[in-house]
PDB file of C-alpha atoms in Angstrom:
ATOM      1  CA  ALA A   1       6.485  14.606   0.527  1.00 56.00           C
ATOM      2  CA  SER A   2       8.995  15.914  -1.679  1.00 72.00           C
ATOM      3  CA  SER A   3      10.189  15.312  -5.807  1.00 84.00           C
ATOM      4  CA  ASP A   4      13.179  16.280  -7.342  1.00 91.00           C
ATOM      5  CA  ALA A   5      10.455  16.985 -10.189  1.00 91.00           C
ATOM      6  CA  ARG A   6      10.852  20.915 -10.143  1.00 90.00           C
ATOM      7  CA  THR A   7      14.941  20.472 -11.024  1.00 94.00           C
ATOM      8  CA  PHE A   8      14.007  18.390 -14.037  1.00 96.00           C
ATOM      9  CA  ARG A   9      11.634  20.601 -15.219  1.00 95.00           C
ATOM     10  CA  SER A  10      14.396  23.787 -14.918  1.00 96.00           C
ATOM     11  CA  HIS A  11      16.670  21.899 -17.130  1.00 97.00           C
ATOM     12  CA  GLY A  12      13.878  20.877 -19.807  1.00 97.00           C
ATOM     13  CA  ILE A  13      13.449  16.985 -18.601  1.00 97.00           C
ATOM     14  CA  PRO A  14       9.474  16.003 -18.914  1.00 97.00           C
ATOM     15  CA  VAL A  15       7.988  14.950 -15.569  1.00 95.00           C
ATOM     16  CA  LEU A  16       5.647  12.534 -14.437  1.00 91.00           C
ATOM     17  CA  GLN A  17       4.750  12.819 -10.888  1.00 87.00           C
ATOM     18  CA  TYR A  18       2.220   9.678  -9.245  1.00 86.00           C
ATOM     19  CA  GLY A  19       1.079   8.778  -6.359  1.00 87.00           C
ATOM     20  CA  PRO A  20      -2.151   9.398  -3.699  1.00 88.00           C
ATOM     21  CA  ALA A  21      -3.803  12.704  -2.942  1.00 84.00           C
ATOM     22  CA  GLU A  22      -6.268  14.445  -1.569  1.00 82.00           C
ATOM     23  CA  LEU A  23      -5.690  17.255  -4.373  1.00 80.00           C
ATOM     24  CA  ALA A  24      -8.201  19.627  -2.194  1.00 82.00           C
ATOM     25  CA  THR A  25      -6.262  19.273   0.907  1.00 81.00           C
ATOM     26  CA  ILE A  26      -2.992  19.187  -0.575  1.00 82.00           C
ATOM     27  CA  HIS A  27      -0.279  21.194   1.298  1.00 81.00           C
ATOM     28  CA  GLY A  28      -2.965  22.317   3.466  1.00 83.00           C
ATOM     29  CA  PHE A  29      -3.566  22.962   7.235  1.00 85.00           C
ATOM     30  CA  ASP A  30      -5.505  19.682   7.057  1.00 85.00           C
ATOM     31  CA  GLU A  31      -3.810  18.036   4.428  1.00 87.00           C
ATOM     32  CA  ARG A  32      -4.046  14.203   4.742  1.00 88.00           C
ATOM     33  CA  VAL A  33      -4.723  10.767   1.612  1.00 90.00           C
ATOM     34  CA  ARG A  34      -7.214   8.213   2.799  1.00 92.00           C
ATOM     35  CA  VAL A  35      -5.497   4.767   2.976  1.00 95.00           C
ATOM     36  CA  GLU A  36      -7.456   3.303   0.249  1.00 96.00           C
ATOM     37  CA  ASP A  37      -5.463   5.963  -2.045  1.00 93.00           C
ATOM     38  CA  ILE A  38      -1.905   4.940  -0.831  1.00 94.00           C
ATOM     39  CA  VAL A  39      -2.724   1.089  -1.298  1.00 97.00           C
ATOM     40  CA  LEU A  40      -3.554   1.560  -4.690  1.00 96.00           C
ATOM     41  CA  ALA A  41      -1.247   3.679  -5.366  1.00 94.00           C
ATOM     42  CA  ALA A  42       1.548   0.896  -3.637  1.00 96.00           C
ATOM     43  CA  LYS A  43       0.248  -1.657  -5.904  1.00 97.00           C
ATOM     44  CA  THR A  44       0.241   0.179  -8.874  1.00 96.00           C
ATOM     45  CA  TYR A  45       4.153   0.854  -7.906  1.00 94.00           C
ATOM     46  CA  ALA A  46       4.389  -2.607  -7.585  1.00 97.00           C
ATOM     47  CA  LEU A  47       2.745  -4.136 -11.127  1.00 97.00           C
ATOM     48  CA  THR A  48       4.513  -1.156 -12.564  1.00 95.00           C
ATOM     49  CA  THR A  49       8.024  -2.401 -10.987  1.00 96.00           C
ATOM     50  CA  LEU A  50       7.271  -5.794 -12.357  1.00 97.00           C
ATOM     51  CA  ARG A  51       6.443  -5.217 -15.845  1.00 97.00           C
ATOM     52  CA  TYR A  52       9.997  -2.558 -16.342  1.00 95.00           C
ATOM     53  CA  VAL A  53      11.381  -6.274 -15.387  1.00 97.00           C
ATOM     54  CA  GLY A  54       9.811  -8.820 -16.956  1.00 93.00           C
ATOM     55  CA  VAL A  55       8.591 -10.224 -14.596  1.00 88.00           C
ATOM     56  CA  ALA A  56       4.978  -9.605 -14.272  1.00 72.00           C
TER      57      ALA A  56
END
């Protein structure tokens, strides 16, 4: 995964990152994410977007 958060933070812009992750294995040899966590993140992204545009 990749993010521009570091660039924004270096310019003093606050950043909030959200996504599925196994903190114990993140960026490690055996990095993995549970399918259930990916589904939950996708639902969260969708609902947040719908609420943001005033549909939900």
